[in-house]
Every structure is written in structure tokens, then in C-alpha cells.
């Protein structure tokens, strides 16, 4: 079975490529390397360095493909506020192009990287898939728009689809070519930033007066290896004309200070931090209800925050 991995040179996509390859899947990658890294493409993998915005690149990448895992896209919340048109173009129009080319190539299966950002400020914690969707930034709006587009496509064209709404993805995977890990620039994710914190450039804690036990925001972190395991289960679950949506998190929350404590333990000294004002649009607590994925996909995440921190730290060496 050949899988097209869009965004296969990025953080999560490259991890998917590695795990799928080790399980015996044949892989094609479509990636323009705008935030990914061509050096993580393994030998023996078909790599089309091209864009979702170029339909002939997509058509070339789809040759002999049985299913698509669609990771490619723009994913920085702050950047999406500054450049909403870019986010609409790459994420929404790019996915429209992909779905149109899939139709031409008779590829009917897709697993899509959606996001918890589709929910916005939650009215219930933990957040189930049935929660209301009110994204608070253009990035979340593009992910919600794509989920709706895929739902329509599934009803009208009979495609088999799953959207996976990730919470915070963390950790790394050791491969025979070294660690596959977060190499975002700028890095906006907490765990790598906490681990890189120095006295000269301490990690910022945005708000210490949230209505949580230690006053800092609580988020749900899922290890990238557990996340890819869910993708494979989702792929195996695809059913004709059905679009399912699943949350992927750990079902547990960790405060910023708890993440800092885990990082301090891993490094062996206190991580320097600096208290900063709250950021606009940050909800106090985001925790996934992952029961649907547990029950319907048989997926159980097993890696805890200490492992996510330790693997990220090891990937720096
Ligand atoms: N990292 C997280 O915590 C998280 C959380 C929720 C959702 N997601 C989603 O998961 C997916 C992967 O995230 P990531 O952290 O690996 O990001 P990433 O930036 O490392 O990977 C995205 C990949 O898409 C590629 N890409 C961007 N525009 C493209 C285009 N026009 N054509 C072809 N390729 C293009 C980039 O070069 C990159 O390799 C994204 O869709 C993101 O929105 C990530």
C-alpha cells in the first residue's frame, strides 16, 4: 500500500514517514520545504519537492497512491493573525487542490491533520468532538474550513476520511538517521522552548493569575509516536462515504509550571523563567476528551510528559 504523506519533511510528517516505512508501507512525500527539511527524507522514499498550490505537483505526487495522510500546511497561530490570506491560500485552497486531484486520480482515502484550534474558547472541559467550534484565530478557522470541506466531499463524492484534531504534539523519534524532532523557526512550542531557556534568554510564562492551581495555563500534550499510532489506526478504520473526527491528546492536562518542573528534572537544574502578561486569546485550560478515539479506534496514548521532555532533550544532542 502506497501512502502520500503531504508535509512529510516537517516535524510530524517526517515522524509519520519513518514509522509507516518501518511498518512496510510504501511512501511518497509532497512538501515544498517551506518549514520542513529535505534532509530528513529517507532513501527509497519518492520525494516530490512541490506545493499544494501547484496542481501538477500534486498530480505527480499522487501517482500509484492508495491513501493520503495530509500534514502539509501553515500552522503558526501568530503568523496566521498577521497573514490570514496566506493561511487561507495554503491551508484551504491547497487542500481544495489536493481533494480535486485525488478525485482525478481516483484516490478516495484521506487522514487529515486538524487541530484543537477549531474549538476556540471551550465551554466544556475536557473537550469532546461534539463541542461547539468557534476558532479564535485564522489558523483555527482554516482547519475548521477544511474539516467542513472534507465532510462535504465525503457525502458528495463518497470519499473515506478522518480528521484528527491534535492538541499539543511533543516528543521526538530516534531513527537510524538521528532524531526526528521539532525544528520550527521560530519555535513557538513550549517544551523545546523551556528546554532551550537560559539565564540570558529565559522562557516566558504568559500569565500567572489564571484560574488554575498554580496560576499558569494548562494544556494537553501528546507524544508524536502515539499520535502517529492513531493515524495508522485511523487509516485502517476508513469507511466509504464517512468522515469521522477524533481528538488526539493524552486526556490529561499539565500546567506551564508542571512542564517547567519536568524540564528542570530532565536537565538537572532549575529552568530559568520570566513571568509575562497573559496573551490575548489564550484559554486557561485546554484538555481533550479522547474517549471517542479510545473506543472507536482502540487507541490509547502511553507516553507521559516526562518521556516527551526527555526525548526532546535527547534530540538536541
Ligand atoms: N505541532 C503541533 O502541535 C500541531 C497541533 C495541531 C495541528 N498540527 C498540524 O499538523 C500538521 C503538521 O504540523 P508540524 O508541527 O509538523 O508542522 P511543520 O511546519 O513542521 O510541517 C508542515 C509541513 O508542511 C509543508 N508545507 C507548508 N506549506 C506547503 C505547501 N504549500 N505545499 C507543500 N508543503 C507545504 C512544510 O514545508 C512542512 O514540512 C500541520 O497541518 C499542523 O497544522 C500540529
mmCIF file of C-alpha atoms and ligand atoms in Angstrom:
data_model
loop_
_atom_site.group_PDB
_atom_site.id
_atom_site.type_symbol
_atom_site.label_atom_id
_atom_site.label_comp_id
_atom_site.label_asym_id
_atom_site.label_seq_id
_atom_site.Cartn_x
_atom_site.Cartn_y
_atom_site.Cartn_z
ATOM 1 C CA UNK A 1 0.000 0.000 0.000
ATOM 2 C CA UNK A 2 1.417 3.407 -1.003
ATOM 3 C CA UNK A 3 0.653 6.430 1.126
ATOM 4 C CA UNK A 4 1.190 10.010 0.026
ATOM 5 C CA UNK A 5 2.418 11.976 3.051
ATOM 6 C CA UNK A 6 1.971 15.692 2.389
ATOM 7 C CA UNK A 7 4.218 17.731 4.660
ATOM 8 C CA UNK A 8 6.466 14.683 5.040
ATOM 9 C CA UNK A 9 9.603 16.747 5.698
ATOM 10 C CA UNK A 10 8.017 18.594 8.641
ATOM 11 C CA UNK A 11 8.083 17.619 12.318
ATOM 12 C CA UNK A 12 5.042 15.345 12.461
ATOM 13 C CA UNK A 13 5.069 14.287 8.799
ATOM 14 C CA UNK A 14 8.698 13.087 8.916
ATOM 15 C CA UNK A 15 7.893 11.024 12.011
ATOM 16 C CA UNK A 16 4.917 9.513 10.172
ATOM 17 C CA UNK A 17 7.128 8.653 7.186
ATOM 18 C CA UNK A 18 9.618 6.865 9.435
ATOM 19 C CA UNK A 19 7.001 4.842 11.325
ATOM 20 C CA UNK A 20 4.976 3.954 8.208
ATOM 21 C CA UNK A 21 8.128 2.905 6.339
ATOM 22 C CA UNK A 22 9.168 0.658 9.225
ATOM 23 C CA UNK A 23 5.717 -0.945 9.084
ATOM 24 C CA UNK A 24 6.197 -1.793 5.394
ATOM 25 C CA UNK A 25 4.106 0.921 3.722
ATOM 26 C CA UNK A 26 5.440 2.472 0.506
ATOM 27 C CA UNK A 27 5.708 6.224 0.816
ATOM 28 C CA UNK A 28 5.568 9.290 -1.419
ATOM 29 C CA UNK A 29 6.166 12.755 0.025
ATOM 30 C CA UNK A 30 4.874 16.083 -1.274
ATOM 31 C CA UNK A 31 6.461 19.030 0.512
ATOM 32 C CA UNK A 32 7.690 22.457 -0.564
ATOM 33 C CA UNK A 33 10.127 22.505 2.398
ATOM 34 C CA UNK A 34 8.902 25.975 3.408
ATOM 35 C CA UNK A 35 9.058 24.882 7.057
ATOM 36 C CA UNK A 36 10.282 21.316 6.543
ATOM 37 C CA UNK A 37 13.737 19.884 5.939
ATOM 38 C CA UNK A 38 14.657 17.815 2.869
ATOM 39 C CA UNK A 39 17.493 16.164 4.822
ATOM 40 C CA UNK A 40 15.008 14.020 6.753
ATOM 41 C CA UNK A 41 13.721 12.225 3.645
ATOM 42 C CA UNK A 42 14.889 8.611 3.887
ATOM 43 C CA UNK A 43 16.380 6.810 0.907
ATOM 44 C CA UNK A 44 13.878 4.732 -1.046
ATOM 45 C CA UNK A 45 11.068 7.216 -0.485
ATOM 46 C CA UNK A 46 9.627 9.049 -3.501
ATOM 47 C CA UNK A 47 10.000 12.773 -2.821
ATOM 48 C CA UNK A 48 8.263 15.473 -4.854
ATOM 49 C CA UNK A 49 9.530 18.856 -3.737
ATOM 50 C CA UNK A 50 6.469 20.830 -4.724
ATOM 51 C CA UNK A 51 3.486 22.747 -3.465
ATOM 52 C CA UNK A 52 -0.167 22.148 -2.665
ATOM 53 C CA UNK A 53 -0.697 25.323 -4.655
ATOM 54 C CA UNK A 54 0.584 23.663 -7.831
ATOM 55 C CA UNK A 55 -1.840 21.050 -9.124
ATOM 56 C CA UNK A 56 0.706 19.366 -11.385
ATOM 57 C CA UNK A 57 2.958 18.774 -8.338
ATOM 58 C CA UNK A 58 0.015 17.146 -6.540
ATOM 59 C CA UNK A 59 -0.855 15.039 -9.591
ATOM 60 C CA UNK A 60 2.753 13.794 -9.796
ATOM 61 C CA UNK A 61 2.814 13.003 -6.081
ATOM 62 C CA UNK A 62 -0.475 11.073 -6.255
ATOM 63 C CA UNK A 63 0.790 8.522 -8.798
ATOM 64 C CA UNK A 64 0.084 4.944 -7.617
ATOM 65 C CA UNK A 65 -1.237 6.268 -4.291
ATOM 66 C CA UNK A 66 -3.807 4.323 -2.242
ATOM 67 C CA UNK A 67 -4.327 6.830 0.579
ATOM 68 C CA UNK A 68 -3.225 10.295 1.685
ATOM 69 C CA UNK A 69 -2.017 11.500 5.079
ATOM 70 C CA UNK A 70 -2.319 15.264 4.811
ATOM 71 C CA UNK A 71 0.019 17.075 7.218
ATOM 72 C CA UNK A 72 1.164 19.931 4.942
ATOM 73 C CA UNK A 73 0.146 23.419 5.867
ATOM 74 C CA UNK A 74 0.879 26.580 7.755
ATOM 75 C CA UNK A 75 0.490 26.192 11.496
ATOM 76 C CA UNK A 76 1.616 29.254 13.457
ATOM 77 C CA UNK A 77 -1.252 30.994 15.244
ATOM 78 C CA UNK A 78 0.539 34.363 15.495
ATOM 79 C CA UNK A 79 1.589 34.321 11.840
ATOM 80 C CA UNK A 80 -1.989 33.481 10.837
ATOM 81 C CA UNK A 81 -3.197 36.680 12.519
ATOM 82 C CA UNK A 82 -0.615 38.691 10.563
ATOM 83 C CA UNK A 83 -1.106 36.834 7.246
ATOM 84 C CA UNK A 84 -4.654 35.430 7.134
ATOM 85 C CA UNK A 85 -4.656 35.344 3.299
ATOM 86 C CA UNK A 86 -1.541 33.179 3.229
ATOM 87 C CA UNK A 87 -3.183 30.746 5.673
ATOM 88 C CA UNK A 88 -6.382 30.619 3.628
ATOM 89 C CA UNK A 89 -4.438 30.110 0.426
ATOM 90 C CA UNK A 90 -2.107 27.319 1.595
ATOM 91 C CA UNK A 91 -4.402 25.523 4.027
ATOM 92 C CA UNK A 92 -7.848 25.874 2.451
ATOM 93 C CA UNK A 93 -7.092 26.351 -1.269
ATOM 94 C CA UNK A 94 -4.177 23.906 -1.050
ATOM 95 C CA UNK A 95 -6.454 21.231 0.413
ATOM 96 C CA UNK A 96 -9.118 22.015 -2.213
ATOM 97 C CA UNK A 97 -6.457 21.342 -4.885
ATOM 98 C CA UNK A 98 -5.480 18.108 -3.160
ATOM 99 C CA UNK A 99 -9.088 16.869 -2.999
ATOM 100 C CA UNK A 100 -9.665 17.785 -6.658
ATOM 101 C CA UNK A 101 -6.540 15.954 -7.776
ATOM 102 C CA UNK A 102 -7.464 12.961 -5.590
ATOM 103 C CA UNK A 103 -10.781 12.797 -7.457
ATOM 104 C CA UNK A 104 -8.978 12.791 -10.831
ATOM 105 C CA UNK A 105 -6.549 10.099 -9.614
ATOM 106 C CA UNK A 106 -9.383 8.041 -8.024
ATOM 107 C CA UNK A 107 -7.748 8.215 -4.587
ATOM 108 C CA UNK A 108 -10.584 8.045 -2.078
ATOM 109 C CA UNK A 109 -8.904 7.827 1.350
ATOM 110 C CA UNK A 110 -7.572 10.701 3.438
ATOM 111 C CA UNK A 111 -6.442 11.250 7.034
ATOM 112 C CA UNK A 112 -6.151 14.966 7.800
ATOM 113 C CA UNK A 113 -4.214 16.874 10.499
ATOM 114 C CA UNK A 114 -6.833 19.098 12.064
ATOM 115 C CA UNK A 115 -6.386 20.954 15.326
ATOM 116 C CA UNK A 116 -7.842 21.738 18.735
ATOM 117 C CA UNK A 117 -7.724 25.351 17.498
ATOM 118 C CA UNK A 118 -11.037 24.585 15.723
ATOM 119 C CA UNK A 119 -12.800 24.691 19.117
ATOM 120 C CA UNK A 120 -11.576 28.094 20.319
ATOM 121 C CA UNK A 121 -12.547 29.034 23.891
ATOM 122 C CA UNK A 122 -14.091 25.803 25.236
ATOM 123 C CA UNK A 123 -17.401 25.767 27.089
ATOM 124 C CA UNK A 124 -16.731 22.291 28.464
ATOM 125 C CA UNK A 125 -13.534 20.610 29.747
ATOM 126 C CA UNK A 126 -12.412 18.029 28.727
ATOM 127 C CA UNK A 127 -13.403 18.983 25.167
ATOM 128 C CA UNK A 128 -15.381 16.346 23.230
ATOM 129 C CA UNK A 129 -15.643 16.314 19.417
ATOM 130 C CA UNK A 130 -19.272 17.464 19.813
ATOM 131 C CA UNK A 131 -18.159 20.754 21.446
ATOM 132 C CA UNK A 132 -19.012 23.973 19.662
ATOM 133 C CA UNK A 133 -16.415 25.221 17.176
ATOM 134 C CA UNK A 134 -15.567 28.906 17.455
ATOM 135 C CA UNK A 135 -11.939 29.347 16.383
ATOM 136 C CA UNK A 136 -10.327 32.473 17.811
ATOM 137 C CA UNK A 137 -7.677 32.884 15.087
ATOM 138 C CA UNK A 138 -7.360 32.456 11.283
ATOM 139 C CA UNK A 139 -5.285 29.277 11.694
ATOM 140 C CA UNK A 140 -8.093 27.535 13.604
ATOM 141 C CA UNK A 141 -10.644 28.885 11.099
ATOM 142 C CA UNK A 142 -8.718 27.325 8.182
ATOM 143 C CA UNK A 143 -8.624 23.951 9.946
ATOM 144 C CA UNK A 144 -12.365 24.130 10.620
ATOM 145 C CA UNK A 145 -12.980 25.152 6.998
ATOM 146 C CA UNK A 146 -11.014 22.128 5.787
ATOM 147 C CA UNK A 147 -12.892 19.777 8.134
ATOM 148 C CA UNK A 148 -16.179 21.085 6.651
ATOM 149 C CA UNK A 149 -14.844 20.747 3.100
ATOM 150 C CA UNK A 150 -13.822 17.145 3.756
ATOM 151 C CA UNK A 151 -17.251 16.390 5.282
ATOM 152 C CA UNK A 152 -18.965 17.693 2.140
ATOM 153 C CA UNK A 153 -16.574 15.788 -0.097
ATOM 154 C CA UNK A 154 -17.250 12.628 1.822
ATOM 155 C CA UNK A 155 -21.045 12.989 1.453
ATOM 156 C CA UNK A 156 -20.988 14.106 -2.201
ATOM 157 C CA UNK A 157 -18.060 12.075 -3.572
ATOM 158 C CA UNK A 158 -18.086 9.102 -1.200
ATOM 159 C CA UNK A 159 -14.504 9.606 -0.016
ATOM 160 C CA UNK A 160 -13.407 7.923 3.215
ATOM 161 C CA UNK A 161 -11.963 10.453 5.622
ATOM 162 C CA UNK A 162 -10.771 11.061 9.153
ATOM 163 C CA UNK A 163 -9.851 14.430 10.670
ATOM 164 C CA UNK A 164 -7.619 14.175 13.710
ATOM 165 C CA UNK A 165 -7.801 17.198 15.979
ATOM 166 C CA UNK A 166 -4.417 17.342 17.684
ATOM 167 C CA UNK A 167 -3.894 19.132 20.961
ATOM 168 C CA UNK A 168 -0.172 19.849 21.684
ATOM 169 C CA UNK A 169 2.158 17.446 19.934
ATOM 170 C CA UNK A 170 5.530 16.889 21.607
ATOM 171 C CA UNK A 171 8.462 14.484 21.855
ATOM 172 C CA UNK A 172 10.704 13.058 19.167
ATOM 173 C CA UNK A 173 11.562 9.788 17.420
ATOM 174 C CA UNK A 174 15.046 8.307 17.147
ATOM 175 C CA UNK A 175 15.698 6.920 13.658
ATOM 176 C CA UNK A 176 18.766 5.329 12.100
ATOM 177 C CA UNK A 177 19.441 8.809 10.640
ATOM 178 C CA UNK A 178 19.326 10.546 14.023
ATOM 179 C CA UNK A 179 16.433 12.169 15.887
ATOM 180 C CA UNK A 180 13.333 13.384 14.063
ATOM 181 C CA UNK A 181 12.224 16.322 16.179
ATOM 182 C CA UNK A 182 10.788 19.833 16.181
ATOM 183 C CA UNK A 183 12.921 22.147 14.027
ATOM 184 C CA UNK A 184 10.497 25.041 13.708
ATOM 185 C CA UNK A 185 11.835 28.553 13.161
ATOM 186 C CA UNK A 186 10.570 30.419 15.071
ATOM 187 C CA UNK A 187 9.820 27.712 17.646
ATOM 188 C CA UNK A 188 6.542 28.563 19.386
ATOM 189 C CA UNK A 189 6.017 25.276 21.234
ATOM 190 C CA UNK A 190 6.532 25.204 24.970
ATOM 191 C CA UNK A 191 8.633 22.069 25.540
ATOM 192 C CA UNK A 192 11.539 22.865 23.163
ATOM 193 C CA UNK A 193 11.484 26.478 24.323
ATOM 194 C CA UNK A 194 11.594 25.526 28.009
ATOM 195 C CA UNK A 195 14.496 23.157 27.323
ATOM 196 C CA UNK A 196 16.424 25.937 25.497
ATOM 197 C CA UNK A 197 15.765 28.512 28.216
ATOM 198 C CA UNK A 198 18.855 30.303 29.551
ATOM 199 C CA UNK A 199 19.505 32.992 32.177
ATOM 200 C CA UNK A 200 20.161 35.421 29.312
ATOM 201 C CA UNK A 201 17.022 34.375 27.429
ATOM 202 C CA UNK A 202 14.563 32.857 29.917
ATOM 203 C CA UNK A 203 11.363 31.210 28.715
ATOM 204 C CA UNK A 204 8.302 33.446 29.157
ATOM 205 C CA UNK A 205 5.354 32.313 31.258
ATOM 206 C CA UNK A 206 2.329 34.114 29.820
ATOM 207 C CA UNK A 207 0.164 34.874 32.850
ATOM 208 C CA UNK A 208 0.483 33.644 36.433
ATOM 209 C CA UNK A 209 -3.047 34.561 37.530
ATOM 210 C CA UNK A 210 -5.146 32.082 35.545
ATOM 211 C CA UNK A 211 -7.877 30.198 37.436
ATOM 212 C CA UNK A 212 -5.699 27.076 37.783
ATOM 213 C CA UNK A 213 -3.963 25.517 40.805
ATOM 214 C CA UNK A 214 -0.594 27.210 40.162
ATOM 215 C CA UNK A 215 -1.940 30.167 38.165
ATOM 216 C CA UNK A 216 -0.455 29.084 34.808
ATOM 217 C CA UNK A 217 -2.284 27.788 31.727
ATOM 218 C CA UNK A 218 -2.999 24.083 31.390
ATOM 219 C CA UNK A 219 -2.550 22.254 28.088
ATOM 220 C CA UNK A 220 -2.842 18.655 26.888
ATOM 221 C CA UNK A 221 0.326 17.128 25.370
ATOM 222 C CA UNK A 222 0.505 14.011 23.201
ATOM 223 C CA UNK A 223 3.718 12.232 22.169
ATOM 224 C CA UNK A 224 4.320 12.293 18.411
ATOM 225 C CA UNK A 225 4.795 8.484 18.351
ATOM 226 C CA UNK A 226 1.384 7.944 19.993
ATOM 227 C CA UNK A 227 -0.064 10.470 17.535
ATOM 228 C CA UNK A 228 1.207 8.538 14.504
ATOM 229 C CA UNK A 229 -0.101 5.312 16.007
ATOM 230 C CA UNK A 230 -3.551 6.964 15.954
ATOM 231 C CA UNK A 231 -3.049 7.887 12.271
ATOM 232 C CA UNK A 232 -2.413 4.256 11.381
ATOM 233 C CA UNK A 233 -5.486 3.159 13.336
ATOM 234 C CA UNK A 234 -7.481 5.905 11.610
ATOM 235 C CA UNK A 235 -6.239 4.753 8.205
ATOM 236 C CA UNK A 236 -7.314 1.200 8.984
ATOM 237 C CA UNK A 237 -10.739 2.442 10.135
ATOM 238 C CA UNK A 238 -11.615 4.453 6.985
ATOM 239 C CA UNK A 239 -15.114 3.690 5.690
ATOM 240 C CA UNK A 240 -16.631 4.705 2.349
ATOM 241 C CA UNK A 241 -18.595 7.939 2.432
ATOM 242 C CA UNK A 242 -17.880 8.521 6.130
ATOM 243 C CA UNK A 243 -15.935 11.433 7.637
ATOM 244 C CA UNK A 244 -15.068 10.887 11.281
ATOM 245 C CA UNK A 245 -13.455 13.443 13.591
ATOM 246 C CA UNK A 246 -11.338 12.398 16.587
ATOM 247 C CA UNK A 247 -9.497 14.406 19.224
ATOM 248 C CA UNK A 248 -5.905 13.364 19.888
ATOM 249 C CA UNK A 249 -4.389 14.326 23.207
ATOM 250 C CA UNK A 250 -3.486 12.467 26.359
ATOM 251 C CA UNK A 251 -6.748 13.333 28.097
ATOM 252 C CA UNK A 252 -4.634 14.930 30.869
ATOM 253 C CA UNK A 253 -3.521 18.491 31.374
ATOM 254 C CA UNK A 254 -0.207 19.926 32.516
ATOM 255 C CA UNK A 255 0.310 23.487 33.651
ATOM 256 C CA UNK A 256 3.184 25.540 32.270
ATOM 257 C CA UNK A 257 4.888 25.292 35.664
ATOM 258 C CA UNK A 258 4.498 21.493 35.646
ATOM 259 C CA UNK A 259 6.176 21.364 32.217
ATOM 260 C CA UNK A 260 8.964 23.600 33.530
ATOM 261 C CA UNK A 261 9.366 21.260 36.534
ATOM 262 C CA UNK A 262 9.574 18.206 34.221
ATOM 263 C CA UNK A 263 12.197 20.001 32.118
ATOM 264 C CA UNK A 264 14.199 21.040 35.198
ATOM 265 C CA UNK A 265 14.227 17.407 36.340
ATOM 266 C CA UNK A 266 15.410 16.199 32.904
ATOM 267 C CA UNK A 267 18.141 18.836 32.609
ATOM 268 C CA UNK A 268 19.260 18.542 36.235
ATOM 269 C CA UNK A 269 18.937 22.207 37.153
ATOM 270 C CA UNK A 270 16.176 24.800 37.577
ATOM 271 C CA UNK A 271 14.990 26.130 34.203
ATOM 272 C CA UNK A 272 15.061 29.953 34.234
ATOM 273 C CA UNK A 273 11.649 31.530 33.567
ATOM 274 C CA UNK A 274 10.251 35.046 33.429
ATOM 275 C CA UNK A 275 6.661 35.990 34.206
ATOM 276 C CA UNK A 276 4.998 37.891 31.337
ATOM 277 C CA UNK A 277 1.479 39.265 30.800
ATOM 278 C CA UNK A 278 -1.283 36.985 29.526
ATOM 279 C CA UNK A 279 -1.537 36.670 25.727
ATOM 280 C CA UNK A 280 -4.839 37.713 24.159
ATOM 281 C CA UNK A 281 -6.944 34.748 23.078
ATOM 282 C CA UNK A 282 -5.226 32.142 25.301
ATOM 283 C CA UNK A 283 -7.828 29.970 27.065
ATOM 284 C CA UNK A 284 -6.915 28.998 30.672
ATOM 285 C CA UNK A 285 -7.365 25.251 30.195
ATOM 286 C CA UNK A 286 -7.431 23.032 27.095
ATOM 287 C CA UNK A 287 -7.777 19.308 27.697
ATOM 288 C CA UNK A 288 -9.011 16.764 25.158
ATOM 289 C CA UNK A 289 -11.741 14.251 25.738
ATOM 290 C CA UNK A 290 -10.166 11.300 23.891
ATOM 291 C CA UNK A 291 -12.819 8.680 24.618
ATOM 292 C CA UNK A 292 -14.067 8.553 21.030
ATOM 293 C CA UNK A 293 -10.586 7.643 19.706
ATOM 294 C CA UNK A 294 -10.143 5.138 22.542
ATOM 295 C CA UNK A 295 -13.455 3.392 21.905
ATOM 296 C CA UNK A 296 -13.765 3.583 18.101
ATOM 297 C CA UNK A 297 -10.079 3.337 17.098
ATOM 298 C CA UNK A 298 -8.825 1.300 20.051
ATOM 299 C CA UNK A 299 -6.143 3.983 20.527
ATOM 300 C CA UNK A 300 -4.516 4.511 23.913
ATOM 301 C CA UNK A 301 -1.659 7.016 24.254
ATOM 302 C CA UNK A 302 1.002 5.570 26.561
ATOM 303 C CA UNK A 303 3.821 8.146 26.698
ATOM 304 C CA UNK A 304 3.743 10.701 29.507
ATOM 305 C CA UNK A 305 5.092 14.248 29.775
ATOM 306 C CA UNK A 306 8.464 13.113 31.219
ATOM 307 C CA UNK A 307 9.083 10.980 28.130
ATOM 308 C CA UNK A 308 8.101 13.842 25.782
ATOM 309 C CA UNK A 309 10.545 16.137 27.591
ATOM 310 C CA UNK A 310 13.339 13.529 27.738
ATOM 311 C CA UNK A 311 13.053 12.674 24.023
ATOM 312 C CA UNK A 312 13.034 16.342 23.024
ATOM 313 C CA UNK A 313 16.116 16.955 25.178
ATOM 314 C CA UNK A 314 17.888 13.908 23.704
ATOM 315 C CA UNK A 315 17.131 15.213 20.188
ATOM 316 C CA UNK A 316 19.169 18.373 20.937
ATOM 317 C CA UNK A 317 22.389 16.388 21.468
HETATM 318 N N1 LIG B 1 2.675 20.517 16.070
HETATM 319 C C1 LIG B 1 1.504 20.578 16.700
HETATM 320 O O1 LIG B 1 1.443 20.602 17.945
HETATM 321 C C2 LIG B 1 0.212 20.591 15.902
HETATM 322 C C3 LIG B 1 -1.013 20.741 16.592
HETATM 323 C C4 LIG B 1 -2.204 20.720 15.858
HETATM 324 C C5 LIG B 1 -2.167 20.528 14.482
HETATM 325 N N2 LIG B 1 -0.975 20.421 13.832
HETATM 326 C C6 LIG B 1 -0.973 20.247 12.364
HETATM 327 O O2 LIG B 1 -0.132 19.163 11.995
HETATM 328 C C7 LIG B 1 0.471 19.411 10.730
HETATM 329 C C8 LIG B 1 1.968 19.232 10.844
HETATM 330 O O3 LIG B 1 2.479 20.129 11.823
HETATM 331 P P1 LIG B 1 4.039 20.237 12.138
HETATM 332 O O4 LIG B 1 4.182 20.687 13.548
HETATM 333 O O5 LIG B 1 4.735 19.015 11.680
HETATM 334 O O6 LIG B 1 4.423 21.478 11.208
HETATM 335 P P2 LIG B 1 5.653 21.655 10.199
HETATM 336 O O7 LIG B 1 5.672 23.098 9.829
HETATM 337 O O8 LIG B 1 6.888 21.061 10.777
HETATM 338 O O9 LIG B 1 5.202 20.775 8.955
HETATM 339 C C9 LIG B 1 4.359 21.259 7.926
HETATM 340 C C10 LIG B 1 4.960 20.827 6.600
HETATM 341 O O10 LIG B 1 4.128 21.307 5.524
HETATM 342 C C11 LIG B 1 4.976 21.803 4.496
HETATM 343 N N3 LIG B 1 4.227 22.774 3.687
HETATM 344 C C12 LIG B 1 3.796 24.008 4.067
HETATM 345 N N4 LIG B 1 3.181 24.610 3.030
HETATM 346 C C13 LIG B 1 3.200 23.744 1.990
HETATM 347 C C14 LIG B 1 2.735 23.784 0.644
HETATM 348 N N5 LIG B 1 2.110 24.862 0.145
HETATM 349 N N6 LIG B 1 2.933 22.709 -0.146
HETATM 350 C C15 LIG B 1 3.583 21.605 0.320
HETATM 351 N N7 LIG B 1 4.072 21.526 1.585
HETATM 352 C C16 LIG B 1 3.875 22.567 2.403
HETATM 353 C C17 LIG B 1 6.157 22.422 5.234
HETATM 354 O O11 LIG B 1 7.308 22.591 4.437
HETATM 355 C C18 LIG B 1 6.363 21.416 6.369
HETATM 356 O O12 LIG B 1 7.272 20.393 6.001
HETATM 357 C C19 LIG B 1 0.048 20.813 10.327
HETATM 358 O O13 LIG B 1 -1.032 20.728 9.431
HETATM 359 C C20 LIG B 1 -0.394 21.449 11.639
HETATM 360 O O14 LIG B 1 -1.362 22.452 11.451
HETATM 361 C C21 LIG B 1 0.219 20.449 14.505
#
